[in-house]
PDB file of C-alpha atoms in Angstrom:
ATOM      1  CA  UNK A  16      69.611 114.276 112.182  1.00  0.00           C
ATOM      2  CA  UNK A  17      67.341 111.679 111.811  1.00  0.00           C
ATOM      3  CA  UNK A  18      65.733 112.692 109.308  1.00  0.00           C
ATOM      4  CA  UNK A  19      68.551 114.120 107.106  1.00  0.00           C
ATOM      5  CA  UNK A  20      69.988 110.553 107.169  1.00  0.00           C
ATOM      6  CA  UNK A  21      66.671 109.214 106.306  1.00  0.00           C
ATOM      7  CA  UNK A  22      66.282 110.691 103.283  1.00  0.00           C
ATOM      8  CA  UNK A  23      69.975 110.930 102.086  1.00  0.00           C
ATOM      9  CA  UNK A  24      69.374 106.893 102.127  1.00  0.00           C
ATOM     10  CA  UNK A  25      66.471 107.181  99.971  1.00  0.00           C
ATOM     11  CA  UNK A  26      68.283 108.720  97.774  1.00  0.00           C
ATOM     12  CA  UNK A  27      71.528 107.523  97.650  1.00  0.00           C
ATOM     13  CA  UNK A  28      72.974 106.450  94.205  1.00  0.00           C
ATOM     14  CA  UNK A  29      75.046 103.098  95.409  1.00  0.00           C
ATOM     15  CA  UNK A  30      72.059 101.375  97.180  1.00  0.00           C
ATOM     16  CA  UNK A  31      70.086  99.132  94.865  1.00  0.00           C
ATOM     17  CA  UNK A  32      67.007 100.588  95.501  1.00  0.00           C
ATOM     18  CA  UNK A  33      65.965 104.074  95.034  1.00  0.00           C
ATOM     19  CA  UNK A  34      62.832 106.109  96.391  1.00  0.00           C
ATOM     20  CA  UNK A  35      62.598 108.900  94.372  1.00  0.00           C
ATOM     21  CA  UNK A  36      58.821 108.908  94.820  1.00  0.00           C
ATOM     22  CA  UNK A  37      58.833 110.219  97.870  1.00  0.00           C
ATOM     23  CA  UNK A  38      58.797 113.679  98.140  1.00  0.00           C
ATOM     24  CA  UNK A  39      57.387 114.944 101.498  1.00  0.00           C
ATOM     25  CA  UNK A  40      59.115 113.483 104.246  1.00  0.00           C
ATOM     26  CA  UNK A  41      55.804 114.638 106.646  1.00  0.00           C
ATOM     27  CA  UNK A  42      54.155 111.836 105.333  1.00  0.00           C
ATOM     28  CA  UNK A  43      55.601 108.605 106.213  1.00  0.00           C
ATOM     29  CA  UNK A  44      54.411 106.684 108.920  1.00  0.00           C
ATOM     30  CA  UNK A  45      56.871 104.691 110.613  1.00  0.00           C
ATOM     31  CA  UNK A  46      54.297 103.496 112.582  1.00  0.00           C
ATOM     32  CA  UNK A  47      54.164  99.779 110.837  1.00  0.00           C
ATOM     33  CA  UNK A  48      58.395  99.459 111.812  1.00  0.00           C
ATOM     34  CA  UNK A  49      57.574 100.056 115.232  1.00  0.00           C
ATOM     35  CA  UNK A  50      54.939  97.887 115.631  1.00  0.00           C
ATOM     36  CA  UNK A  51      56.843  95.030 113.858  1.00  0.00           C
ATOM     37  CA  UNK A  52      59.984  95.509 116.859  1.00  0.00           C
ATOM     38  CA  UNK A  53      57.457  96.083 120.239  1.00  0.00           C
ATOM     39  CA  UNK A  54      56.384  92.483 118.603  1.00  0.00           C
ATOM     40  CA  UNK A  55      59.439  90.845 118.106  1.00  0.00           C
ATOM     41  CA  UNK A  56      60.395  92.621 121.536  1.00  0.00           C
ATOM     42  CA  UNK A  57      57.471  90.675 122.974  1.00  0.00           C
ATOM     43  CA  UNK A  58      57.924  87.824 121.558  1.00  0.00           C
ATOM     44  CA  UNK A  59      61.457  87.757 122.871  1.00  0.00           C
ATOM     45  CA  UNK A  60      60.080  87.701 126.896  1.00  0.00           C
ATOM     46  CA  UNK A  61      58.188  85.089 125.932  1.00  0.00           C
ATOM     47  CA  UNK A  62      60.687  82.638 124.603  1.00  0.00           C
ATOM     48  CA  UNK A  63      63.062  83.462 127.472  1.00  0.00           C
ATOM     49  CA  UNK A  64      60.599  81.758 129.615  1.00  0.00           C
ATOM     50  CA  UNK A  65      60.586  78.600 127.959  1.00  0.00           C
ATOM     51  CA  UNK A  66      64.011  76.579 129.710  1.00  0.00           C
ATOM     52  CA  UNK A  67      65.366  74.695 126.128  1.00  0.00           C
ATOM     53  CA  UNK A  68      64.868  78.637 124.327  1.00  0.00           C
ATOM     54  CA  UNK A  69      67.140  79.896 127.660  1.00  0.00           C
ATOM     55  CA  UNK A  70      69.266  76.715 127.367  1.00  0.00           C
ATOM     56  CA  UNK A  71      70.123  76.866 123.762  1.00  0.00           C
ATOM     57  CA  UNK A  72      70.812  80.963 123.925  1.00  0.00           C
ATOM     58  CA  UNK A  73      72.999  79.559 126.675  1.00  0.00           C
ATOM     59  CA  UNK A  74      74.951  77.312 124.436  1.00  0.00           C
ATOM     60  CA  UNK A  75      75.380  79.570 121.867  1.00  0.00           C
ATOM     61  CA  UNK A  76      76.978  82.358 123.810  1.00  0.00           C
ATOM     62  CA  UNK A  77      79.026  79.753 125.159  1.00  0.00           C
ATOM     63  CA  UNK A  78      80.346  78.010 121.813  1.00  0.00           C
ATOM     64  CA  UNK A  79      80.995  82.163 120.860  1.00  0.00           C
ATOM     65  CA  UNK A  80      83.027  82.516 124.312  1.00  0.00           C
ATOM     66  CA  UNK A  81      85.218  79.295 123.718  1.00  0.00           C
ATOM     67  CA  UNK A  82      85.614  80.613 119.883  1.00  0.00           C
ATOM     68  CA  UNK A  83      85.855  84.613 120.312  1.00  0.00           C
ATOM     69  CA  UNK A  84      86.566  85.229 123.791  1.00  0.00           C
ATOM     70  CA  UNK A  85      89.652  84.111 124.777  1.00  0.00           C
ATOM     71  CA  UNK A  86      93.706  85.878 123.482  1.00  0.00           C
ATOM     72  CA  UNK A  87      96.915  83.835 123.650  1.00  0.00           C
ATOM     73  CA  UNK A  88      99.051  86.309 125.171  1.00  0.00           C
ATOM     74  CA  UNK A  89     103.081  85.942 126.028  1.00  0.00           C
ATOM     75  CA  UNK A  90     101.761  82.518 126.179  1.00  0.00           C
ATOM     76  CA  UNK A  91      98.700  82.702 128.848  1.00  0.00           C
ATOM     77  CA  UNK A  92      95.022  82.141 127.938  1.00  0.00           C
ATOM     78  CA  UNK A  93      93.623  85.696 128.958  1.00  0.00           C
ATOM     79  CA  UNK A  94      90.014  86.157 128.717  1.00  0.00           C
ATOM     80  CA  UNK A  95      88.980  89.382 126.131  1.00  0.00           C
ATOM     81  CA  UNK A  96      86.214  91.629 127.015  1.00  0.00           C
ATOM     82  CA  UNK A  97      83.769  92.530 124.730  1.00  0.00           C
ATOM     83  CA  UNK A  98      84.372  91.201 120.954  1.00  0.00           C
ATOM     84  CA  UNK A  99      80.957  91.990 119.537  1.00  0.00           C
ATOM     85  CA  UNK A 100      80.381  95.325 117.532  1.00  0.00           C
ATOM     86  CA  UNK A 101      77.693  97.056 118.549  1.00  0.00           C
ATOM     87  CA  UNK A 102      74.881  96.902 115.852  1.00  0.00           C
ATOM     88  CA  UNK A 103      74.026  99.625 113.295  1.00  0.00           C
ATOM     89  CA  UNK A 104      71.479 101.923 114.773  1.00  0.00           C
ATOM     90  CA  UNK A 105      70.508 105.289 115.627  1.00  0.00           C
ATOM     91  CA  UNK A 106      73.243 107.217 117.366  1.00  0.00           C
ATOM     92  CA  UNK A 107      71.576 108.248 121.745  1.00  0.00           C
ATOM     93  CA  UNK A 108      74.376 109.715 122.809  1.00  0.00           C
ATOM     94  CA  UNK A 109      74.445 111.480 126.439  1.00  0.00           C
ATOM     95  CA  UNK A 110      72.506 114.421 127.122  1.00  0.00           C
ATOM     96  CA  UNK A 111      71.316 116.787 124.612  1.00  0.00           C
ATOM     97  CA  UNK A 112      73.632 115.314 122.172  1.00  0.00           C
ATOM     98  CA  UNK A 113      73.782 117.637 118.851  1.00  0.00           C
ATOM     99  CA  UNK A 114      74.179 114.291 116.771  1.00  0.00           C
ATOM    100  CA  UNK A 115      71.380 112.199 118.279  1.00  0.00           C
ATOM    101  CA  UNK A 116      69.342 110.104 115.448  1.00  0.00           C
ATOM    102  CA  UNK A 117      72.267 110.261 113.387  1.00  0.00           C
ATOM    103  CA  UNK A 118      72.455 106.531 111.657  1.00  0.00           C
ATOM    104  CA  UNK A 119      75.339 104.291 113.045  1.00  0.00           C
ATOM    105  CA  UNK A 120      76.458 102.463 110.081  1.00  0.00           C
ATOM    106  CA  UNK A 121      77.513  98.968 110.221  1.00  0.00           C
ATOM    107  CA  UNK A 122      81.200  97.666 111.153  1.00  0.00           C
ATOM    108  CA  UNK A 123      82.193  95.241 108.714  1.00  0.00           C
ATOM    109  CA  UNK A 124      85.890  93.537 108.579  1.00  0.00           C
ATOM    110  CA  UNK A 125      87.824  95.820 106.435  1.00  0.00           C
ATOM    111  CA  UNK A 126      86.781  98.231 108.890  1.00  0.00           C
ATOM    112  CA  UNK A 127      88.861  96.496 111.795  1.00  0.00           C
ATOM    113  CA  UNK A 128      92.389  96.529 112.706  1.00  0.00           C
ATOM    114  CA  UNK A 129      93.860  93.773 114.788  1.00  0.00           C
ATOM    115  CA  UNK A 130      96.310  93.453 116.367  1.00  0.00           C
ATOM    116  CA  UNK A 131      98.434  90.907 117.069  1.00  0.00           C
ATOM    117  CA  UNK A 132     101.842  89.067 117.534  1.00  0.00           C
ATOM    118  CA  UNK A 133     104.672  88.970 114.478  1.00  0.00           C
ATOM    119  CA  UNK A 134     104.726  85.262 113.991  1.00  0.00           C
ATOM    120  CA  UNK A 135     101.088  84.607 114.898  1.00  0.00           C
ATOM    121  CA  UNK A 136      98.849  83.037 112.047  1.00  0.00           C
ATOM    122  CA  UNK A 137      95.951  85.679 111.272  1.00  0.00           C
ATOM    123  CA  UNK A 138      92.660  84.785 112.549  1.00  0.00           C
ATOM    124  CA  UNK A 139      90.330  84.021 109.805  1.00  0.00           C
ATOM    125  CA  UNK A 140      87.733  86.325 108.953  1.00  0.00           C
ATOM    126  CA  UNK A 141      84.436  85.058 110.136  1.00  0.00           C
ATOM    127  CA  UNK A 142      82.293  86.245 107.172  1.00  0.00           C
ATOM    128  CA  UNK A 143      83.143  84.420 103.881  1.00  0.00           C
ATOM    129  CA  UNK A 144      84.164  86.916 101.433  1.00  0.00           C
ATOM    130  CA  UNK A 145      84.960  90.086 103.634  1.00  0.00           C
ATOM    131  CA  UNK A 146      88.719  90.572 104.800  1.00  0.00           C
ATOM    132  CA  UNK A 147      90.325  92.407 107.563  1.00  0.00           C
ATOM    133  CA  UNK A 148      91.031  96.073 107.297  1.00  0.00           C
ATOM    134  CA  UNK A 149      94.313  95.315 108.192  1.00  0.00           C
ATOM    135  CA  UNK A 150      97.190  93.969 110.598  1.00  0.00           C
ATOM    136  CA  UNK A 151      99.366  95.402 113.187  1.00  0.00           C
ATOM    137  CA  UNK A 152     102.188  94.322 115.575  1.00  0.00           C
ATOM    138  CA  UNK A 153     102.608  97.022 118.379  1.00  0.00           C
ATOM    139  CA  UNK A 154     103.588  95.811 121.539  1.00  0.00           C
ATOM    140  CA  UNK A 155     103.006  98.933 122.680  1.00  0.00           C
ATOM    141  CA  UNK A 156      99.088  99.218 123.841  1.00  0.00           C
ATOM    142  CA  UNK A 157      96.977  96.280 125.031  1.00  0.00           C
ATOM    143  CA  UNK A 158      93.859  96.919 122.608  1.00  0.00           C
ATOM    144  CA  UNK A 159      93.605  93.638 120.292  1.00  0.00           C
ATOM    145  CA  UNK A 160      91.237  94.882 117.789  1.00  0.00           C
ATOM    146  CA  UNK A 161      90.408  98.492 116.770  1.00  0.00           C
ATOM    147  CA  UNK A 162      87.967 100.656 114.436  1.00  0.00           C
ATOM    148  CA  UNK A 163      86.830 103.902 113.492  1.00  0.00           C
ATOM    149  CA  UNK A 164      83.007 104.620 114.513  1.00  0.00           C
ATOM    150  CA  UNK A 165      81.132 106.993 111.940  1.00  0.00           C
ATOM    151  CA  UNK A 166      79.377 109.323 113.960  1.00  0.00           C
ATOM    152  CA  UNK A 167      82.379 111.440 115.755  1.00  0.00           C
ATOM    153  CA  UNK A 168      85.216 109.835 114.120  1.00  0.00           C
ATOM    154  CA  UNK A 169      86.301 107.822 117.564  1.00  0.00           C
ATOM    155  CA  UNK A 170      88.840 104.734 117.847  1.00  0.00           C
ATOM    156  CA  UNK A 171      87.041 101.729 118.921  1.00  0.00           C
ATOM    157  CA  UNK A 172      88.933  99.205 120.382  1.00  0.00           C
ATOM    158  CA  UNK A 173      88.575  95.466 121.866  1.00  0.00           C
ATOM    159  CA  UNK A 174      90.504  94.973 125.176  1.00  0.00           C
ATOM    160  CA  UNK A 175      91.290  91.990 127.246  1.00  0.00           C
ATOM    161  CA  UNK A 176      89.170  91.581 129.717  1.00  0.00           C
ATOM    162  CA  UNK A 177      88.803  92.916 133.564  1.00  0.00           C
ATOM    163  CA  UNK A 178      90.335  89.660 134.728  1.00  0.00           C
ATOM    164  CA  UNK A 179      93.667  89.453 132.629  1.00  0.00           C
ATOM    165  CA  UNK A 180      97.084  90.979 134.008  1.00  0.00           C
ATOM    166  CA  UNK A 181      96.983  93.613 132.015  1.00  0.00           C
ATOM    167  CA  UNK A 182      93.775  95.254 133.703  1.00  0.00           C
ATOM    168  CA  UNK A 183      94.245  94.161 137.145  1.00  0.00           C
ATOM    169  CA  UNK A 184      97.808  95.636 137.014  1.00  0.00           C
ATOM    170  CA  UNK A 185      96.309  99.579 135.212  1.00  0.00           C
ATOM    171  CA  UNK A 186      93.825  99.204 138.578  1.00  0.00           C
ATOM    172  CA  UNK A 187      96.225  97.857 141.259  1.00  0.00           C
ATOM    173  CA  UNK A 188      98.211 101.594 140.278  1.00  0.00           C
ATOM    174  CA  UNK A 189      95.100 103.386 140.547  1.00  0.00           C
ATOM    175  CA  UNK A 190      94.716 102.077 144.021  1.00  0.00           C
ATOM    176  CA  UNK A 191      98.263 102.546 145.185  1.00  0.00           C
ATOM    177  CA  UNK A 192      97.959 106.406 144.330  1.00  0.00           C
ATOM    178  CA  UNK A 193      94.805 106.634 145.695  1.00  0.00           C
ATOM    179  CA  UNK A 194      96.127 105.442 148.841  1.00  0.00           C
ATOM    180  CA  UNK A 195      98.872 107.929 148.549  1.00  0.00           C
ATOM    181  CA  UNK A 196      96.533 110.560 148.158  1.00  0.00           C
ATOM    182  CA  UNK A 197      95.162 109.782 151.411  1.00  0.00           C
ATOM    183  CA  UNK A 198      98.306 110.379 153.556  1.00  0.00           C
ATOM    184  CA  UNK A 199      98.013 113.707 152.155  1.00  0.00           C
ATOM    185  CA  UNK A 200      94.447 114.777 151.855  1.00  0.00           C
ATOM    186  CA  UNK A 201      94.310 117.037 154.865  1.00  0.00           C
ATOM    187  CA  UNK A 202      97.786 119.044 153.733  1.00  0.00           C
ATOM    188  CA  UNK A 203      95.225 119.407 150.428  1.00  0.00           C
ATOM    189  CA  UNK A 204      92.588 120.390 151.881  1.00  0.00           C
ATOM    190  CA  UNK A 205      94.184 122.996 154.539  1.00  0.00           C
ATOM    191  CA  UNK A 206      96.390 124.233 151.407  1.00  0.00           C
ATOM    192  CA  UNK A 207      93.157 125.125 149.635  1.00  0.00           C
ATOM    193  CA  UNK A 208      91.152 126.242 152.400  1.00  0.00           C
ATOM    194  CA  UNK A 209      93.746 128.816 153.579  1.00  0.00           C
ATOM    195  CA  UNK A 210      93.659 129.896 149.332  1.00  0.00           C
ATOM    196  CA  UNK A 211      89.963 130.853 149.192  1.00  0.00           C
ATOM    197  CA  UNK A 212      90.723 133.889 150.944  1.00  0.00           C
ATOM    198  CA  UNK A 213      93.971 134.751 148.929  1.00  0.00           C
ATOM    199  CA  UNK A 214      93.645 138.291 147.407  1.00  0.00           C
ATOM    200  CA  UNK A 215      95.055 136.919 144.273  1.00  0.00           C
ATOM    201  CA  UNK A 216      92.072 136.173 141.949  1.00  0.00           C
ATOM    202  CA  UNK A 217      93.712 133.394 140.109  1.00  0.00           C
ATOM    203  CA  UNK A 218      95.011 131.357 143.305  1.00  0.00           C
ATOM    204  CA  UNK A 219      91.487 132.051 144.951  1.00  0.00           C
ATOM    205  CA  UNK A 220      89.932 130.891 141.845  1.00  0.00           C
ATOM    206  CA  UNK A 221      92.286 127.314 141.822  1.00  0.00           C
ATOM    207  CA  UNK A 222      91.286 126.804 145.464  1.00  0.00           C
ATOM    208  CA  UNK A 223      87.599 127.053 144.777  1.00  0.00           C
ATOM    209  CA  UNK A 224      87.556 124.778 141.438  1.00  0.00           C
ATOM    210  CA  UNK A 225      89.905 122.296 143.580  1.00  0.00           C
ATOM    211  CA  UNK A 226      87.162 122.583 146.655  1.00  0.00           C
ATOM    212  CA  UNK A 227      84.071 121.452 144.316  1.00  0.00           C
ATOM    213  CA  UNK A 228      86.078 119.004 142.844  1.00  0.00           C
ATOM    214  CA  UNK A 229      86.777 117.468 147.289  1.00  0.00           C
ATOM    215  CA  UNK A 230      83.488 118.198 148.513  1.00  0.00           C
ATOM    216  CA  UNK A 231      80.895 118.614 145.717  1.00  0.00           C
ATOM    217  CA  UNK A 232      82.829 115.050 143.778  1.00  0.00           C
ATOM    218  CA  UNK A 233      82.501 117.371 140.684  1.00  0.00           C
ATOM    219  CA  UNK A 234      84.780 115.617 138.185  1.00  0.00           C
ATOM    220  CA  UNK A 235      87.388 117.551 136.325  1.00  0.00           C
ATOM    221  CA  UNK A 236      86.245 117.832 132.861  1.00  0.00           C
ATOM    222  CA  UNK A 237      87.555 119.151 129.799  1.00  0.00           C
ATOM    223  CA  UNK A 238      87.351 121.517 127.206  1.00  0.00           C
ATOM    224  CA  UNK A 239      84.301 120.466 124.483  1.00  0.00           C
ATOM    225  CA  UNK A 240      83.043 121.209 120.693  1.00  0.00           C
ATOM    226  CA  UNK A 241      79.359 121.633 121.668  1.00  0.00           C
ATOM    227  CA  UNK A 242      78.591 121.296 117.908  1.00  0.00           C
ATOM    228  CA  UNK A 243      80.318 117.655 118.092  1.00  0.00           C
ATOM    229  CA  UNK A 244      79.300 116.159 121.911  1.00  0.00           C
ATOM    230  CA  UNK A 245      76.921 116.584 124.270  1.00  0.00           C
ATOM    231  CA  UNK A 246      77.288 119.920 126.861  1.00  0.00           C
ATOM    232  CA  UNK A 247      78.408 118.170 129.887  1.00  0.00           C
ATOM    233  CA  UNK A 248      80.456 119.811 132.148  1.00  0.00           C
ATOM    234  CA  UNK A 249      83.091 119.956 134.759  1.00  0.00           C
ATOM    235  CA  UNK A 250      84.903 122.091 136.563  1.00  0.00           C
ATOM    236  CA  UNK A 251      87.422 122.826 134.540  1.00  0.00           C
ATOM    237  CA  UNK A 252      84.670 123.496 131.560  1.00  0.00           C
ATOM    238  CA  UNK A 253      81.613 124.913 133.930  1.00  0.00           C
ATOM    239  CA  UNK A 254      80.366 128.460 132.891  1.00  0.00           C
ATOM    240  CA  UNK A 255      78.494 131.124 134.569  1.00  0.00           C
ATOM    241  CA  UNK A 256      75.138 129.978 133.751  1.00  0.00           C
ATOM    242  CA  UNK A 257      75.570 126.543 135.772  1.00  0.00           C
ATOM    243  CA  UNK A 258      76.207 128.004 139.061  1.00  0.00           C
ATOM    244  CA  UNK A 259      73.565 130.099 141.219  1.00  0.00           C
ATOM    245  CA  UNK A 260      74.968 132.386 144.040  1.00  0.00           C
ATOM    246  CA  UNK A 261      72.601 131.968 147.204  1.00  0.00           C
ATOM    247  CA  UNK A 262      72.590 134.624 150.323  1.00  0.00           C
ATOM    248  CA  UNK A 263      74.080 133.048 153.675  1.00  0.00           C
ATOM    249  CA  UNK A 264      71.193 131.594 155.887  1.00  0.00           C
ATOM    250  CA  UNK A 265      71.035 132.038 159.275  1.00  0.00           C
ATOM    251  CA  UNK A 266      70.071 129.013 161.308  1.00  0.00           C
ATOM    252  CA  UNK A 267      70.133 128.066 164.414  1.00  0.00           C
ATOM    253  CA  UNK A 268      72.034 125.581 166.604  1.00  0.00           C
ATOM    254  CA  UNK A 269      69.922 122.748 168.047  1.00  0.00           C
ATOM    255  CA  UNK A 270      73.083 121.422 169.844  1.00  0.00           C
ATOM    256  CA  UNK A 271      74.379 124.126 171.335  1.00  0.00           C
ATOM    257  CA  UNK A 272      72.027 125.419 173.903  1.00  0.00           C
ATOM    258  CA  UNK A 273      73.079 129.278 173.922  1.00  0.00           C
ATOM    259  CA  UNK A 274      71.928 128.449 170.645  1.00  0.00           C
ATOM    260  CA  UNK A 275      74.604 129.863 168.809  1.00  0.00           C
ATOM    261  CA  UNK A 276      74.004 131.207 165.144  1.00  0.00           C
ATOM    262  CA  UNK A 277      75.597 129.983 161.960  1.00  0.00           C
ATOM    263  CA  UNK A 278      76.140 131.002 158.448  1.00  0.00           C
ATOM    264  CA  UNK A 279      75.288 127.659 156.414  1.00  0.00           C
ATOM    265  CA  UNK A 280      75.953 128.167 152.708  1.00  0.00           C
TER     266      UNK A 280
END
C-alpha cells in the first residue's frame, strides 16, 4: 500500500515537483528519513527535561485550550473534547488491516463542516487564505465539527468533553441500563442455560452466542468487509476457523474426600 501511494505522489501532475527520473522503487533508500526522525525524537526527549521548555509547552497548550477548548452551549460554557485533527501520516489500523500503509492526507479547513447556532457568528478560519467547508445548524446532534477521512471514507467528529452535561447524560443512561440488567441477569442465565440443550438448532445457537457474550466476555461484533477493514471478529462474525473444540477432561475434585469425577470443558 505504501509503495503504491508513494509512486502515485512521485507521478502526480498536480505536484509542483515530479520525479520522473525514479524508475526502480527497490533502489529507494529511506534511511535518511528514518535517521532524521529518530534524531528529532531524541532531541525532543532532551528538551522535555528542560524546565523552561516544559513551561513553554504548557503555556502554549493553555493558550490553545483557552481559544479552541470551549464552546458556548445554551449559554453555558462547555469543555470541548479533542479539537485537533490528526496530522498527515501513514495509516496503521487495527491488527492486519488491509489498508495499512496508505497515506492519511492533511485535513484542511475546506474539509471541515462546523455545526453552530443559527445566530452565532462563524468562527474565523485559523489559516489565512482558507475557508471552512461549510456551516450547518443541526440541533439534533451533539458534534460541533465534522470531516471525512480519506482512508475508509468515515466521518470524524469533534464532540464536547467528557465533563459536559450531554456526555454525562449519555453515560448516566448506560449506567442505568446496566443497573436494570443486574436485576435480570439470573433470569437471563437460567434461560440460555436451558436453551443450550434445546432440540431446535437455532435456539441452541442463540443460547451459545449469549453464553459466549456473558461468560467469555466477547463483544457482539458485526459483519465486515475484510477488504476494507481489519478482520477482527465478535460473536456475530465468528467463523469455524476461530473455534477449536476440545474433548472433555476428567479431573479430581480435591475439595471432596470421595474425589468425585468432574468434567471440565
